[in-house]
Each structure stands twice: as structure tokens, then as C-alpha cells.
Amino acid sequence: AGYYKIRFGIETGSNYVAKQMTLGKKHDLEKLRSILNFGKNIDMRFYATISVGGLGSSPEEDQKTVDLVYELASKGLIHEIQVSINTPQPGTDFYNSCIEQGLLKAQTTNEGFDGNGHVVVEYPNYRAEQIQEKQREVLAAFDLGKAKANTSTFMDTAKESLNSIPDNSSILILRSARPWMIQSIIEAINKYGKISIDLLGQDAVAEELKSNPGIKNTYSYGDGFFSPNTIDSYLIEQLNNTSYDFILLPMANNHLDGYRNVIEVARLIEPKFILGIYPEGNTRTIEQKKMSKF
């Protein structure tokens, strides 16, 4: 049928939370592992969706989700991830249960129900700040697991694929993938060539990565996803004036799905080459600047 990736609602690593969330037979961790292993054997990729802070959650129960994500990522069984804060939508059993138990935070606005950075449900022994921290821990566990699973393979492939980049080239990396991949790219470039690397990313990410000795300059554009509309024209002009030889676009898939805005941002900066680099370490030329004829 041509499928290469499945979006998999794993939700939680806790049997207790799964029971409270009435997941029923959909929650079976041994069956989950079996399916993921079968998928790995036929080169199927999995996009895992995870949640924390669901009904019945506690720091200890959600830690089981952190541990599960690390296990699956480190074994190469999941390839991308989305981690949401479990949010009761009006009219659902979860919402009604929260109302009955008095778990909804007071003065929650509609924007608070996005399931991303906001927490609308607090438990007596599991406060909003703890739930947000657990969300970050799940993402960190994924990155650590992916780094363990992919680093050796990535480095071996990157040694060949990055040979096309001459020494003393100037490179700008757009932070368009998870940190494990960014770190692997930087390590590979520094190991196999004498190349200057700059990085463009969100404020929080740029701050986190600027201490990396492999990066010369970090630039931040604010929050949100890459888009020509979210990056200040002054910053684009500043990057354009640097005259980069290459822009590297780390990509979580090999089909360019979901990366149109990232490519548009790269085009605004006008490098000589735009290269996609994939989780396996291989690269692909997306665009080459046409040189003027004299």
C-alpha cells in the first residue's frame, strides 16, 4: 500500500493510568512491543503520541512513561514523538470526572485547553509545575534514547555523505528536528571536517545549544515553528549577509513532508546549497543557487 510510517497512540507506560483513562484493551505494553518490533523488521517507522498528567497520574506513574519512551527509542522502535499534557475536553468522560473530583484549575481560559504547554488539571500530590516538568522529561528521554540507538549508524553514514562539504565552508543549521539529531550532526561535521557551524532556532533551543563547542554562533528568532512570517526581516538580512555556503535542514523523514516552511526560510537566507540531512546520516541536495554569468 506504500505506507512507510504509522502514527501510534501509545499514551502512557502506566497500567494504572491506562485503567483510569478507560483505555481498555487498547493498552497492552507487551503487544505494543511486539508490534513495534515487527514494524522495525519490515522497515516501518513509528510516530509515537504520548501524554502525561492523565486521570490517575502521579510523578511515579508518569515516570513509567518516561522509562518506556527511553526503552523504545533506544531500541530504535520509535522514530518521532509528540508529548501532550492530558487535557479534558468539555463533554468527555475525563472532563466530567475532573469536574466531579474538583480537579480543574480555577480561571482556566480556552487557550489553556491546548494540551501543549498548559496544565488545566492538578492533583493533590501532582501539581501543574510537576506535570510540565514530566512532559520535558519524556522528551529528554526520547532524545537520549535516539542518541543511543542512532549515533553509531549516523556517524558512519555521515562520514561519507558529508564529504561533499569542503573544508572551511560556512554552514548554518536550522533547528528543525529533535536535539539528539542536531547534536549528532554537529559532532559529525566537527569530526570529519574543518567547517564553521552556526545555528538558527527558537529562543530556548538556541540558549541551550550555544554552549556547544562545535557551534560558532547561535541565532534565535523567538518561539513557534519555522516560518517566513515568524522570523524578523532584520535577522534574515543579517543571515543573508553572512553568505553561507550551505544550509543544513535536519529532517525527521525522507519525504520532505511538513518541511515546506523550513525550506522557504532557508531560501530567504540565499545559501549556495540547501541540503536535507536525514536520521540515517545521509544528505540530499534540495536546492543549489544559480551562479551569475559574467
Backbone as numpy.savetxt, mean C-alpha at the origin, in Angstrom:
# Nx Ny Nz CAx CAy CAz Cx Cy Cz
-10.49 -17.94 -18.08 -11.30 -16.74 -18.08 -10.45 -15.47 -18.08
-9.15 -15.60 -17.87 -8.27 -14.44 -17.92 -8.07 -13.72 -16.61
-8.61 -14.24 -15.52 -8.42 -13.57 -14.23 -6.97 -13.72 -13.76
-6.44 -12.65 -13.15 -5.09 -12.74 -12.60 -5.05 -12.33 -11.13
-6.15 -11.74 -10.63 -6.18 -11.27 -9.25 -7.59 -11.42 -8.68
-7.65 -11.81 -7.40 -8.93 -11.94 -6.70 -8.91 -11.03 -5.48
-9.98 -10.29 -5.31 -10.15 -9.48 -4.10 -10.79 -10.37 -3.04
-10.11 -10.55 -1.92 -10.48 -11.55 -0.93 -10.82 -10.86 0.39
-12.07 -11.00 0.85 -12.50 -10.41 2.11 -12.11 -11.27 3.29
-10.89 -11.13 3.76 -10.42 -11.93 4.90 -11.00 -11.39 6.20
-11.06 -10.09 6.34 -11.67 -9.35 7.45 -10.89 -9.45 8.75
-10.77 -10.64 9.36 -10.18 -10.72 10.70 -9.45 -12.04 10.89
-8.46 -12.02 11.77 -7.76 -13.24 12.14 -8.27 -13.82 13.44
-9.34 -13.25 13.98 -9.89 -13.67 15.26 -11.18 -14.44 15.07
-11.22 -15.68 15.55 -12.46 -16.46 15.49 -13.56 -15.82 16.33
-13.16 -15.23 17.46 -14.15 -14.61 18.34 -14.80 -13.41 17.67
-13.99 -12.54 17.08 -14.54 -11.37 16.40 -15.41 -11.79 15.22
-14.96 -12.80 14.48 -15.75 -13.29 13.34 -17.12 -13.76 13.79
-17.18 -14.42 14.95 -18.46 -14.89 15.47 -19.35 -13.71 15.85
-18.77 -12.70 16.49 -19.55 -11.52 16.88 -20.03 -10.75 15.66
-19.26 -10.80 14.59 -19.63 -10.11 13.35 -20.55 -10.97 12.47
-20.91 -12.14 12.99 -21.80 -13.08 12.28 -21.30 -13.41 10.88
-19.99 -13.65 10.77 -19.43 -14.04 9.48 -19.77 -15.49 9.12
-20.07 -16.29 10.14 -20.51 -17.66 9.90 -19.45 -18.49 9.19
-19.92 -19.30 8.23 -19.02 -20.22 7.52 -18.06 -19.50 6.59
-18.29 -18.21 6.36 -17.36 -17.45 5.51 -15.99 -17.31 6.18
-15.98 -17.47 7.52 -14.72 -17.34 8.25 -14.19 -18.72 8.60
-13.14 -19.13 7.92 -12.51 -20.42 8.16 -11.03 -20.26 7.79
-10.20 -20.05 8.80 -8.80 -19.69 8.54 -8.02 -20.82 7.87
-8.32 -22.05 8.21 -7.62 -23.16 7.56 -8.01 -23.27 6.09
-9.29 -23.08 5.81 -9.74 -23.08 4.42 -9.13 -21.90 3.66
-9.04 -20.76 4.35 -8.41 -19.58 3.75 -6.98 -19.89 3.32
-6.21 -20.48 4.22 -4.81 -20.80 3.89 -4.74 -21.77 2.72
-5.64 -22.74 2.69 -5.66 -23.72 1.61 -5.94 -23.06 0.26
-6.93 -22.15 0.24 -7.28 -21.46 -1.00 -6.13 -20.58 -1.48
-5.51 -19.86 -0.55 -4.41 -18.97 -0.93 -3.21 -19.77 -1.45
-2.93 -20.89 -0.83 -1.83 -21.73 -1.31 -2.12 -22.29 -2.70
-3.36 -22.70 -2.93 -3.74 -23.18 -4.26 -3.58 -22.06 -5.29
-4.05 -20.86 -4.92 -3.90 -19.72 -5.82 -2.45 -19.40 -6.14
-1.59 -19.49 -5.13 -0.17 -19.23 -5.34 0.42 -20.21 -6.35
-0.01 -21.46 -6.27 0.52 -22.49 -7.17 0.12 -22.29 -8.62
-0.96 -21.54 -8.86 -1.38 -21.28 -10.24 -1.12 -19.81 -10.62
-0.26 -19.14 -9.82 0.14 -17.76 -10.09 -1.02 -16.77 -10.01
-2.01 -17.06 -9.18 -3.09 -16.11 -8.93 -2.63 -15.14 -7.84
-2.99 -13.87 -7.98 -2.65 -12.86 -6.99 -3.88 -12.52 -6.17
-3.65 -12.12 -4.92 -4.76 -11.84 -4.01 -4.64 -10.45 -3.40
-5.74 -9.72 -3.49 -5.87 -8.41 -2.85 -6.71 -8.64 -1.60
-6.09 -8.54 -0.43 -6.77 -8.85 0.83 -7.43 -7.62 1.42
-8.68 -7.76 1.84 -9.35 -6.68 2.58 -9.48 -7.12 4.03
-9.05 -6.25 4.92 -8.94 -6.54 6.35 -9.66 -5.43 7.11
-10.19 -5.77 8.27 -10.78 -4.72 9.12 -10.33 -4.91 10.56
-10.29 -3.82 11.29 -10.03 -3.85 12.73 -11.13 -3.08 13.43
-11.28 -3.32 14.73 -12.28 -2.58 15.50 -13.70 -3.07 15.34
-13.89 -4.30 14.84 -15.23 -4.85 14.68 -15.84 -5.24 16.01
-17.11 -5.59 15.98 -17.81 -5.97 17.20 -17.09 -7.14 17.87
-16.81 -6.99 19.17 -16.08 -8.03 19.89 -14.58 -7.83 19.88
-14.11 -6.77 19.24 -12.67 -6.53 19.13 -12.07 -6.09 20.46
-10.80 -6.34 20.58 -9.98 -5.87 21.70 -8.55 -5.80 21.17
-7.63 -5.19 21.90 -6.25 -5.18 21.41 -5.71 -6.59 21.17
-6.09 -7.52 22.04 -5.59 -8.89 21.92 -6.19 -9.60 20.70
-7.50 -9.42 20.48 -8.14 -10.10 19.35 -7.68 -9.52 18.01
-7.54 -8.20 17.93 -7.07 -7.60 16.68 -5.59 -7.88 16.43
-4.85 -8.20 17.50 -3.45 -8.59 17.30 -3.38 -9.89 16.50
-4.39 -10.75 16.63 -4.44 -11.98 15.84 -4.53 -11.66 14.35
-5.19 -10.56 14.03 -5.26 -10.11 12.63 -3.91 -9.61 12.16
-3.22 -8.86 13.02 -1.86 -8.40 12.69 -0.97 -9.60 12.39
-1.02 -10.60 13.25 -0.17 -11.79 13.09 -0.53 -12.56 11.82
-1.83 -12.67 11.53 -2.27 -13.39 10.33 -1.77 -12.69 9.07
-1.88 -11.38 9.03 -1.44 -10.63 7.85 0.05 -10.82 7.62
0.84 -10.75 8.69 2.28 -10.98 8.54 2.56 -12.38 8.01
1.87 -13.37 8.56 2.07 -14.75 8.12 1.78 -14.90 6.62
0.63 -14.39 6.19 0.23 -14.56 4.79 1.14 -13.78 3.85
1.51 -12.57 4.25 2.38 -11.75 3.39 3.78 -12.35 3.29
4.31 -12.84 4.41 5.67 -13.38 4.42 5.79 -14.67 3.62
4.67 -15.36 3.42 4.66 -16.59 2.62 4.29 -16.33 1.16
4.13 -15.07 0.81 3.80 -14.72 -0.57 2.39 -15.11 -0.96
1.46 -15.13 0.02 0.09 -15.56 -0.25 -0.85 -14.39 -0.52
-0.50 -13.19 -0.07 -1.28 -12.00 -0.40 -0.34 -10.95 -0.98
-0.84 -10.17 -1.92 0.02 -9.28 -2.70 -0.31 -7.80 -2.54
-1.55 -7.50 -2.22 -1.97 -6.13 -1.93 -2.93 -6.18 -0.76
-3.16 -5.03 -0.14 -3.99 -5.03 1.06 -4.75 -3.73 1.21
-5.92 -3.83 1.79 -6.70 -2.67 2.23 -7.11 -2.95 3.67
-6.80 -2.02 4.56 -7.13 -2.19 5.97 -8.09 -1.08 6.39
-9.29 -1.47 6.76 -10.33 -0.52 7.13 -10.62 -0.61 8.63
-11.11 0.48 9.17 -11.65 0.46 10.52 -13.12 0.08 10.41
-13.49 -1.01 11.07 -14.85 -1.54 10.94 -15.86 -0.48 11.38
-16.72 -0.11 10.47 -17.62 1.02 10.67 -19.07 0.60 10.46
-19.93 0.78 11.45 -21.33 0.38 11.31 -22.12 1.36 10.45
-22.70 0.87 9.38 -23.52 1.72 8.53 -24.97 1.66 9.00
-25.65 2.80 9.05 -27.04 2.83 9.52 -27.91 1.80 8.80
-28.69 1.07 9.60 -29.58 0.06 9.05 -29.03 -1.35 9.11
-27.72 -1.49 9.43 -27.12 -2.82 9.51 -27.23 -3.37 10.93
-27.05 -4.69 11.06 -27.08 -5.32 12.38 -25.97 -4.75 13.27
-24.81 -4.49 12.67 -23.69 -3.93 13.42 -24.08 -2.58 14.01
-24.69 -1.74 13.21 -25.10 -0.42 13.67 -26.12 -0.54 14.80
-27.11 -1.39 14.61 -28.15 -1.55 15.63 -27.57 -2.10 16.94
-26.61 -3.02 16.83 -25.97 -3.56 18.03 -25.19 -2.48 18.76
-24.52 -1.62 18.00 -23.75 -0.53 18.62 -24.67 0.46 19.33
-25.82 0.72 18.73 -26.80 1.62 19.37 -27.28 1.00 20.67
-27.63 -0.29 20.63 -28.14 -0.97 21.81 -27.12 -1.00 22.95
-25.84 -1.14 22.60 -24.80 -1.25 23.61 -24.15 0.08 23.95
-24.61 1.16 23.30 -24.06 2.48 23.58 -22.61 2.64 23.19
-22.22 2.03 22.06 -20.82 2.04 21.64 -20.47 3.14 20.65
-21.47 3.79 20.05 -21.18 4.84 19.07 -20.67 6.09 19.77
-19.60 6.66 19.21 -19.08 7.90 19.77 -20.08 9.03 19.58
-20.16 9.89 20.56 -21.07 11.03 20.46 -20.56 12.03 19.42
-21.48 12.74 18.79 -21.17 13.82 17.85 -20.35 13.34 16.65
-20.64 12.14 16.19 -19.97 11.64 14.99 -20.65 12.20 13.76
-19.87 12.82 12.86 -20.43 13.38 11.63 -20.50 12.31 10.56
-21.16 12.63 9.46 -21.26 11.68 8.35 -19.89 11.29 7.82
-18.95 12.26 7.84 -17.61 11.98 7.33 -16.90 10.92 8.16
-17.33 10.77 9.42 -16.69 9.80 10.29 -16.95 8.36 9.92
-17.92 8.13 9.04 -18.30 6.77 8.68 -17.56 6.27 7.44
-16.36 6.78 7.18 -15.64 6.40 5.96 -14.84 5.10 6.11
-14.63 4.64 7.34 -13.90 3.39 7.54 -12.41 3.50 7.28
-11.92 4.73 7.15 -10.50 4.91 6.85 -9.77 5.41 8.09
-9.70 6.71 8.27 -8.96 7.23 9.41 -9.81 7.54 10.62
-11.12 7.38 10.51 -12.02 7.75 11.60 -12.52 6.52 12.34
-12.73 6.69 13.64 -13.29 5.63 14.48 -14.60 6.13 15.06
-15.68 5.42 14.81 -16.98 5.83 15.35 -17.45 4.90 16.45
-16.78 3.75 16.62 -17.14 2.79 17.66 -15.98 2.65 18.63
-16.25 2.87 19.91 -15.25 2.66 20.95 -15.77 1.62 21.93
-14.84 0.81 22.43 -15.19 -0.20 23.42 -14.57 0.20 24.76
-15.13 -0.28 25.87 -14.61 0.14 27.18 -13.11 -0.06 27.35
-12.57 -1.14 26.79 -11.14 -1.43 26.93 -10.38 -1.33 25.61
-10.99 -0.63 24.65 -10.36 -0.52 23.32 -10.79 0.82 22.73
-9.98 1.83 22.99 -10.35 3.20 22.64 -10.01 3.50 21.17
-10.52 4.64 20.72 -10.35 5.03 19.31 -8.88 5.08 18.91
-8.04 5.66 19.77 -6.63 5.79 19.43 -5.95 4.43 19.29
-6.38 3.48 20.12 -5.81 2.13 20.04 -6.23 1.43 18.74
-7.47 1.64 18.34 -7.96 1.03 17.09 -7.21 1.61 15.90
-7.00 2.92 15.89 -6.24 3.54 14.81 -4.80 3.02 14.76
-4.20 2.84 15.93 -2.85 2.32 16.00 -2.80 0.88 15.48
-3.84 0.10 15.80 -3.87 -1.29 15.33 -4.01 -1.34 13.81
-4.73 -0.39 13.23 -4.82 -0.31 11.77 -3.43 -0.11 11.18
-2.65 0.79 11.78 -1.28 1.04 11.30 -0.40 -0.20 11.49
-0.63 -0.94 12.58 0.17 -2.14 12.83 -0.10 -3.22 11.79
-1.35 -3.33 11.35 -1.67 -4.31 10.30 -0.93 -3.96 9.01
-0.95 -2.68 8.64 -0.24 -2.25 7.43 1.27 -2.49 7.56
1.81 -2.21 8.75 3.24 -2.43 8.97 3.57 -3.92 8.89
2.68 -4.77 9.40 2.89 -6.22 9.34 2.91 -6.69 7.89
2.03 -6.12 7.07 2.01 -6.47 5.65 3.34 -6.09 5.00
3.82 -4.89 5.27 5.08 -4.44 4.68 6.26 -5.31 5.11
6.30 -5.67 6.39 7.39 -6.53 6.87 7.32 -7.91 6.22
6.11 -8.43 6.12 5.94 -9.73 5.49 6.32 -9.73 4.03
5.89 -8.70 3.31 6.22 -8.60 1.89 7.72 -8.45 1.68
8.35 -7.68 2.55 9.79 -7.51 2.45 10.50 -8.85 2.63
10.04 -9.63 3.60 10.64 -10.95 3.83 10.44 -11.87 2.63
9.23 -11.84 2.06 8.90 -12.75 0.96 9.55 -12.35 -0.36
9.70 -11.06 -0.59 10.05 -10.59 -1.93 11.47 -10.08 -2.10
12.15 -9.76 -1.01 13.41 -9.04 -1.15 14.42 -9.79 -2.01
14.64 -11.08 -1.74 15.67 -11.80 -2.50 15.31 -11.91 -3.97
14.04 -12.24 -4.26 13.60 -12.34 -5.65 13.67 -10.99 -6.34
13.20 -9.95 -5.64 13.20 -8.60 -6.20 14.62 -8.18 -6.55
15.55 -8.39 -5.62 16.92 -7.94 -5.84 17.57 -8.67 -7.01
17.30 -9.96 -7.14 17.88 -10.73 -8.25 17.38 -10.21 -9.60
16.07 -9.96 -9.68 15.49 -9.47 -10.94 15.93 -8.04 -11.21
15.92 -7.21 -10.16 16.27 -5.80 -10.33 17.71 -5.62 -10.79
18.59 -6.54 -10.42 19.98 -6.45 -10.85 20.08 -6.41 -12.37
19.22 -7.17 -13.04 19.20 -7.19 -14.50 18.40 -6.02 -15.06
17.22 -5.80 -14.51 16.32 -4.81 -15.11 16.81 -3.38 -14.94
17.57 -3.11 -13.88 18.06 -1.75 -13.64 19.36 -1.45 -14.38
19.88 -2.43 -15.10 21.09 -2.20 -15.90 20.88 -1.15 -16.98
19.62 -0.93 -17.36 19.34 0.05 -18.41 19.50 1.49 -17.92
19.65 1.67 -16.61 19.82 3.01 -16.05 21.31 3.29 -15.87
21.87 4.22 -16.63 23.31 4.49 -16.55 23.71 5.08 -15.20
24.95 4.85 -14.80 25.49 5.52 -13.62 25.38 7.03 -13.78
25.25 7.70 -12.64 25.16 9.16 -12.57 23.85 9.71 -13.15
22.87 8.84 -13.37 21.55 9.32 -13.78 20.84 9.94 -12.58
19.90 10.82 -12.87 19.05 11.39 -11.81 17.68 10.72 -11.89
17.20 10.26 -10.73 15.95 9.51 -10.67 15.02 10.13 -9.65
13.75 10.21 -10.00 12.71 10.58 -9.05 11.77 9.38 -8.92
11.58 8.91 -7.69 10.63 7.83 -7.42 9.34 8.44 -6.91
8.23 8.08 -7.50 6.92 8.48 -6.98 6.44 7.40 -6.03
6.09 7.78 -4.84 5.68 6.79 -3.84 4.24 6.34 -4.15
4.13 5.41 -5.08 2.81 4.95 -5.54 2.55 3.50 -5.17
3.34 2.96 -4.22 3.14 1.59 -3.75 3.51 1.55 -2.27
3.33 0.40 -1.65 3.58 0.25 -0.22 5.07 0.44 0.09
5.39 0.85 1.35 6.78 1.14 1.72 7.76 -0.01 1.51
7.32 -1.27 1.67 8.27 -2.38 1.48 8.88 -2.32 0.08
8.05 -1.97 -0.90 8.51 -1.95 -2.29 9.43 -0.75 -2.53
9.08 0.39 -1.95 9.93 1.58 -2.09 11.33 1.29 -1.53
11.36 0.69 -0.34 12.65 0.38 0.29 13.46 -0.58 -0.57
12.80 -1.59 -1.15 13.51 -2.56 -1.99 14.08 -1.89 -3.24
13.31 -0.98 -3.84 13.78 -0.28 -5.04 15.01 0.57 -4.71
14.93 1.32 -3.62 16.06 2.18 -3.23 17.30 1.34 -2.95
17.11 0.23 -2.24 18.24 -0.65 -1.92 18.87 -1.22 -3.19
18.03 -1.63 -4.13 18.54 -2.22 -5.38 19.31 -1.19 -6.20
18.76 0.02 -6.31 19.42 1.06 -7.10 20.78 1.41 -6.50
20.82 1.54 -5.18 22.08 1.89 -4.53 23.10 0.76 -4.58
22.62 -0.46 -4.63 23.52 -1.62 -4.66 24.15 -1.81 -6.03
23.37 -1.51 -7.08 23.82 -1.86 -8.42 24.25 -0.66 -9.27
24.27 0.54 -8.71 24.69 1.66 -9.52 24.97 2.91 -8.70
25.68 3.86 -9.30 25.96 5.15 -8.67 24.94 6.15 -9.22
23.81 6.21 -8.55 22.67 6.95 -9.09 22.06 7.82 -7.99
21.71 9.05 -8.35 21.08 9.98 -7.41 19.57 9.75 -7.39
19.02 9.56 -6.18 17.60 9.25 -6.04 16.89 10.33 -5.24
15.81 10.88 -5.79 14.89 11.73 -5.05 13.56 11.00 -4.94
12.71 11.46 -4.01 11.42 10.80 -3.80 10.32 11.84 -3.63
9.17 11.57 -4.24 7.99 12.42 -4.09 6.88 11.58 -3.49
6.27 12.07 -2.39 5.20 11.32 -1.76 4.35 12.19 -0.85
3.41 11.56 -0.18 2.57 12.27 0.77 3.41 12.77 1.95
2.89 13.76 2.66 3.65 14.37 3.75 4.19 13.34 4.74
3.30 12.46 5.22 3.70 11.49 6.25 4.76 10.54 5.73
4.61 10.11 4.49 5.55 9.15 3.91 6.90 9.80 3.66
6.88 11.00 3.11 8.13 11.70 2.84 8.91 11.93 4.13
8.19 12.27 5.19 8.84 12.48 6.48 9.47 11.19 6.98
8.75 10.08 6.77 9.24 8.77 7.22 10.48 8.32 6.46
10.52 8.63 5.16 11.59 8.11 4.31 12.79 9.05 4.16
12.65 10.30 4.60 13.72 11.25 4.33 15.02 10.90 5.07
14.91 10.08 6.11 16.12 9.66 6.83 16.82 8.49 6.16
16.21 7.94 5.10 16.83 6.83 4.37 18.10 7.33 3.69
19.25 6.73 3.98 20.51 7.23 3.41 20.59 7.09 1.89
19.70 6.28 1.31 19.73 6.11 -0.14 19.00 7.19 -0.90
18.33 8.10 -0.18 17.56 9.17 -0.82 18.27 10.50 -0.64
18.46 11.23 -1.73 19.11 12.53 -1.67 18.13 13.61 -1.22
16.99 13.71 -1.90 15.98 14.73 -1.56 14.60 14.08 -1.48
13.79 14.55 -0.54 12.39 14.11 -0.48 11.50 15.33 -0.69
10.45 15.13 -1.47 9.47 16.18 -1.73 8.09 15.66 -1.33
7.31 16.51 -0.69 5.97 16.10 -0.28 4.94 17.05 -0.87
3.76 16.50 -1.15 2.72 17.30 -1.81 1.44 17.42 -0.99
1.42 16.90 0.23 0.20 16.94 1.04 -0.30 15.54 1.31
-1.61 15.38 1.28 -2.22 14.08 1.54 -3.00 13.61 0.33
-3.50 12.38 0.42 -4.34 11.86 -0.65 -3.54 11.17 -1.73
-4.24 10.75 -2.77 -3.63 10.00 -3.86 -2.94 10.94 -4.86
-2.02 10.36 -5.63 -1.38 11.13 -6.69 -2.42 11.56 -7.71
-2.39 12.82 -8.05 -3.28 13.36 -9.08 -2.73 14.71 -9.51
-2.86 15.05 -10.79 -2.41 16.37 -11.24 -3.08 17.51 -10.48
-4.25 17.23 -9.91 -5.00 18.28 -9.21 -4.58 18.44 -7.75
-3.85 17.47 -7.20 -3.49 17.54 -5.79 -2.08 18.07 -5.56
-1.31 18.24 -6.62 0.08 18.67 -6.48 0.22 20.11 -6.95
0.76 20.94 -6.09 0.90 22.36 -6.37 1.74 22.60 -7.62
1.32 23.55 -8.42 2.02 23.84 -9.68 3.46 24.30 -9.43
3.69 24.97 -8.29 5.05 25.40 -7.96 5.96 24.19 -7.76
5.44 23.15 -7.09 6.24 21.95 -6.87 6.51 21.23 -8.19
5.51 21.18 -9.06 5.71 20.57 -10.38 6.81 21.31 -11.14
6.77 22.64 -11.08 7.79 23.45 -11.78 9.17 23.19 -11.20
9.25 23.09 -9.87 10.53 22.82 -9.21 11.10 21.48 -9.65
10.25 20.47 -9.71 10.70 19.14 -10.13 11.04 19.13 -11.62
10.26 19.85 -12.40 10.51 19.94 -13.84 11.88 20.55 -14.11
12.23 21.57 -13.34 13.51 22.25 -13.53 14.71 21.38 -13.15
14.46 20.32 -12.40 15.55 19.40 -12.03 16.00 18.56 -13.22
15.13 18.44 -14.23 15.45 17.69 -15.46 15.87 16.25 -15.16
14.96 15.50 -14.59 15.26 14.11 -14.24 15.45 13.26 -15.49
16.40 12.34 -15.40 16.58 11.37 -16.48 15.47 10.32 -16.46
15.13 9.86 -15.25 14.13 8.81 -15.11 13.15 9.15 -13.98
11.89 8.83 -14.19 10.93 8.74 -13.10 10.53 7.27 -12.99
10.64 6.73 -11.78 10.25 5.36 -11.53 8.88 5.34 -10.85
7.98 4.55 -11.40 6.64 4.40 -10.84 6.50 2.99 -10.28
6.64 2.81 -8.96 6.40 1.49 -8.37 4.93 1.11 -8.54
4.68 -0.08 -9.06 3.32 -0.50 -9.38 3.03 -1.87 -8.79
1.87 -1.98 -8.17 1.50 -3.22 -7.51 0.96 -4.26 -8.48
0.67 -3.86 -9.72 0.21 -4.83 -10.72 0.94 -4.58 -12.04
0.85 -5.53 -12.94 1.58 -5.44 -14.20 0.69 -4.99 -15.36
-0.46 -4.40 -15.03 -1.42 -4.05 -16.07 -1.72 -2.54 -16.10
-1.04 -1.77 -15.25 -1.21 -0.32 -15.15 -2.60 0.07 -14.64
-3.39 -0.91 -14.18 -4.72 -0.59 -13.66 -4.60 0.33 -12.44
-5.33 1.42 -12.45 -5.36 2.32 -11.31 -4.20 3.30 -11.23
-3.35 3.35 -12.25 -2.16 4.21 -12.19 -2.20 5.35 -13.21
-3.35 5.62 -13.76 -3.44 6.67 -14.78 -3.04 8.03 -14.21
-3.54 8.36 -13.01 -3.21 9.66 -12.41 -1.72 9.76 -12.07
-1.14 8.66 -11.64 0.30 8.66 -11.32 1.11 8.94 -12.57
0.72 8.31 -13.66 1.42 8.52 -14.94 1.26 9.96 -15.40
0.08 10.54 -15.20 -0.15 11.93 -15.58 0.75 12.88 -14.78
0.92 12.60 -13.49 1.83 13.41 -12.68 3.25 13.30 -13.21
3.67 12.09 -13.53 5.03 11.89 -14.07 5.22 12.66 -15.37
4.22 12.69 -16.21 4.32 13.42 -17.48 4.49 14.91 -17.26
3.83 15.45 -16.23 3.96 16.88 -15.94 5.39 17.26 -15.59
6.14 16.32 -15.00 7.52 16.60 -14.58 8.50 16.49 -15.74
8.08 15.85 -16.83 8.83 15.77 -18.08 10.23 15.16 -17.94
10.34 13.93 -17.44 11.64 13.26 -17.45 11.96 12.74 -18.84
13.17 12.25 -19.03 13.51 11.63 -20.31 12.79 10.28 -20.47
12.67 9.55 -19.36 12.01 8.25 -19.39 11.06 8.12 -18.20
9.92 7.50 -18.42 9.04 7.06 -17.34 9.06 5.54 -17.34
9.52 4.97 -16.23 9.60 3.52 -16.11 8.64 3.02 -15.04
7.91 1.96 -15.33 7.17 1.25 -14.30 8.06 0.17 -13.73
8.01 -0.02 -12.41 8.77 -1.10 -11.79 7.80 -1.92 -10.96
7.88 -3.23 -11.11 6.85 -4.12 -10.60 7.34 -4.93 -9.40
6.43 -5.57 -8.67 6.82 -6.26 -7.43 7.88 -7.33 -7.62
7.99 -7.87 -8.83 9.01 -8.89 -9.08 10.38 -8.28 -9.36
10.44 -6.94 -9.54 11.71 -6.27 -9.79 11.95 -5.92 -11.24
11.09 -6.39 -12.14 11.28 -6.07 -13.56 10.73 -4.68 -13.87
11.24 -4.06 -14.92 10.82 -2.72 -15.31 10.20 -2.73 -16.70
9.47 -1.66 -16.97 8.84 -1.49 -18.29 8.87 -0.01 -18.64
9.30 0.30 -19.85 9.28 1.69 -20.31 7.85 2.08 -20.66
7.32 3.04 -19.92 5.96 3.52 -20.18 5.98 4.65 -21.20
7.00 5.49 -21.10 7.06 6.63 -22.01 8.50 7.12 -22.13
8.88 7.55 -23.32 10.20 8.12 -23.56 10.02 9.48 -24.20
10.70 10.48 -23.65 10.57 11.84 -24.16 11.20 11.95 -25.53
10.48 12.57 -26.44 11.01 12.78 -27.78 12.01 13.92 -27.76
13.20 13.66 -28.26 14.26 14.66 -28.25 14.10 15.61 -29.44
14.38 16.88 -29.20 14.28 17.87 -30.27 15.39 17.66 -31.29
15.08 17.88 -32.54 16.06 17.77 -33.62 16.58 19.16 -33.98
17.89 19.24 -34.21 18.49 20.54 -34.55 18.88 20.56 -36.02
